[in-house]
Short mmCIF file of C-alpha atoms in Angstrom, two decimals:
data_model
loop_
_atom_site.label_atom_id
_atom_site.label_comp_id
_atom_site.label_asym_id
_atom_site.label_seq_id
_atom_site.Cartn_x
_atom_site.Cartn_y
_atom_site.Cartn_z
CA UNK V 1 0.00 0.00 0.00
CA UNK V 2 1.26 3.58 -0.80
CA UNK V 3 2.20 5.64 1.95
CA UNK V 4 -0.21 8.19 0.73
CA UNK V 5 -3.57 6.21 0.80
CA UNK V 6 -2.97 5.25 4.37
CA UNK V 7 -5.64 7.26 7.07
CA UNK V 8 -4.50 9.82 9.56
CA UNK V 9 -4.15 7.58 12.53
CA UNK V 10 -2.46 4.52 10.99
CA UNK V 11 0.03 7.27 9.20
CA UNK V 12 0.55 8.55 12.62
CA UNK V 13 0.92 5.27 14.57
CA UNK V 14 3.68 4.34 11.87
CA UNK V 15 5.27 7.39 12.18
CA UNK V 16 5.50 7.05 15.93
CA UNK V 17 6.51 3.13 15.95
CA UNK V 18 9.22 4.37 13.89
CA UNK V 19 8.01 2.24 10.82
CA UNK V 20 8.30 4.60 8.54
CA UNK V 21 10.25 7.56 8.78
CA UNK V 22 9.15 11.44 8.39
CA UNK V 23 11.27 11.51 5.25
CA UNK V 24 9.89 8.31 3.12
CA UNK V 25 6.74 10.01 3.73
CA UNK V 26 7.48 13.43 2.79
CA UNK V 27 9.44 12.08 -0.12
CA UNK V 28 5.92 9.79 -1.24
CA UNK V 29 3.55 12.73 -0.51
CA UNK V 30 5.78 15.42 -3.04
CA UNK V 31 5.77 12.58 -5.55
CA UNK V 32 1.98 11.99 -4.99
CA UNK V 33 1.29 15.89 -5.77
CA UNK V 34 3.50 15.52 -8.56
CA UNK V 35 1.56 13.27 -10.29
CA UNK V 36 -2.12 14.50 -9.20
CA UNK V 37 -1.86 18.44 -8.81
CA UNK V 38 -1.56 18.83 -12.83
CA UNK V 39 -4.65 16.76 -13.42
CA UNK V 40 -6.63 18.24 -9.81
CA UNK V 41 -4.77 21.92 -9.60
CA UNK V 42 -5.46 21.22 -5.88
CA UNK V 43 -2.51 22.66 -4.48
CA UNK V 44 -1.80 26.25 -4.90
CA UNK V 45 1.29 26.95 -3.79
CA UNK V 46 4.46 24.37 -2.62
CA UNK V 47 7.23 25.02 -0.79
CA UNK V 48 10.82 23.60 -1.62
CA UNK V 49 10.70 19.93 -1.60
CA UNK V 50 14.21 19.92 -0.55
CA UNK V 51 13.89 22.59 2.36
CA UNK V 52 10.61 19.80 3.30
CA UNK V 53 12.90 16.92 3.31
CA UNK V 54 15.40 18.14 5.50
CA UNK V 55 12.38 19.60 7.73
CA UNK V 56 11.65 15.62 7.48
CA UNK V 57 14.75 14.84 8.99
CA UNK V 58 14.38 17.14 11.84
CA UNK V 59 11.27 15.60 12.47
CA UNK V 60 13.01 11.98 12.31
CA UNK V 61 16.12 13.13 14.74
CA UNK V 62 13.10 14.85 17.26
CA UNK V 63 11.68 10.94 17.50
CA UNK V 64 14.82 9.64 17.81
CA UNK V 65 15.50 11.94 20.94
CA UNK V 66 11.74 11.71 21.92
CA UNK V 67 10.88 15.42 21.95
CA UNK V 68 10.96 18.68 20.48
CA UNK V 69 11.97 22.34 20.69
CA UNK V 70 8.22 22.60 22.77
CA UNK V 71 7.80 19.74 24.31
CA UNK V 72 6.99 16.04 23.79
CA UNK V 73 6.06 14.58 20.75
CA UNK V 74 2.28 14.52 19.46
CA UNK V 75 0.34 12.27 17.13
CA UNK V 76 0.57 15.00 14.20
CA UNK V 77 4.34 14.50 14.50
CA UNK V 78 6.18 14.02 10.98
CA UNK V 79 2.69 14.10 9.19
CA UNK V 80 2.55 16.30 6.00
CA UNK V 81 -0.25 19.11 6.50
CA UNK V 82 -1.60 21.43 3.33
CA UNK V 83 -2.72 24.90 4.46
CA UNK V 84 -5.82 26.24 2.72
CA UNK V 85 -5.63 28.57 -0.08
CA UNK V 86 -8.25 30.62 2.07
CA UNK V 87 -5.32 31.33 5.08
CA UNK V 88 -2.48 33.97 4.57
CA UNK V 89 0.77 32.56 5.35
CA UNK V 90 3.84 34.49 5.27
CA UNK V 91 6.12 34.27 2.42
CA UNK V 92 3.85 31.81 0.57
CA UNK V 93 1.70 32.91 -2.47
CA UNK V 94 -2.25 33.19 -0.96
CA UNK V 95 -4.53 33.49 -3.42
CA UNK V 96 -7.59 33.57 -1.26
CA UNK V 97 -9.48 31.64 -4.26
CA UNK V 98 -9.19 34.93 -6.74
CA UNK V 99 -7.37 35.22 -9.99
CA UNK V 100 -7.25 38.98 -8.66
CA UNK V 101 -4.78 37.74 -6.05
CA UNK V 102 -2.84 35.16 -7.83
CA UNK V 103 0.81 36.38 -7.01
CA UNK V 104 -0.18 37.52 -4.02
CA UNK V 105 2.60 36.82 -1.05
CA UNK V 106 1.75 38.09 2.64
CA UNK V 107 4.25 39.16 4.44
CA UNK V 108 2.96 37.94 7.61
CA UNK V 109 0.48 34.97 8.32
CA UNK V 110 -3.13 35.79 8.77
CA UNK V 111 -5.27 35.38 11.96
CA UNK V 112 -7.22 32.11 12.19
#
């Protein structure tokens, strides 16, 4: 089974047991929107994959030690999240759904 089709909680258990790592499933999920975004145009904007990949290993080396910069380790650890078009975020192009706004890049991330 791809990494990909697998459901929140089992993607988080194997993430946690350490049977997969944060990378292998950053590295399936930019090669999933790789091959789907052209044909679905669901994802606006992307950041680096390689910036993501070491942010993946960070995540990996956090497990290892069994905690992070704020605390202990949570079930959303390592898991790839997408950010609604509809939400500024700093330094990423927003579009807020409007061709109006299409290279539109806040400089600071919106209130939620």
């Amino acid at each position: 089974m791809d990494i990909t089709d697998l459901p929140a909680h089992a993607l988080s258990s194997a993430i946690l047991k350490r049977q997969v790592s944060c990378r292998e499933v950053m590295r399936a999920t930019l090669a999933r929107i790789e091959s789907v975004n052209p044909v679905h145009n669901a994802i606006v904007s992307l950041r680096d994959g390689d910036v993501l990949l070491r942010e993946a290993d960070e995540r990996d080396g956090q497990l290892k030690r069994g905690t992070t910069p704020t605390g202990p380790i949570a079930w959303m650890h390592g898991m790839p999240q997408a950010i609604k078009d509809m939400a500024q975020t700093a330094g990423i192009r927003t579009t807020l759904g409007s061709p109006l706004l299409c290279d539109f890049v806040p400089t600071q991330d919106g209130l939620m």
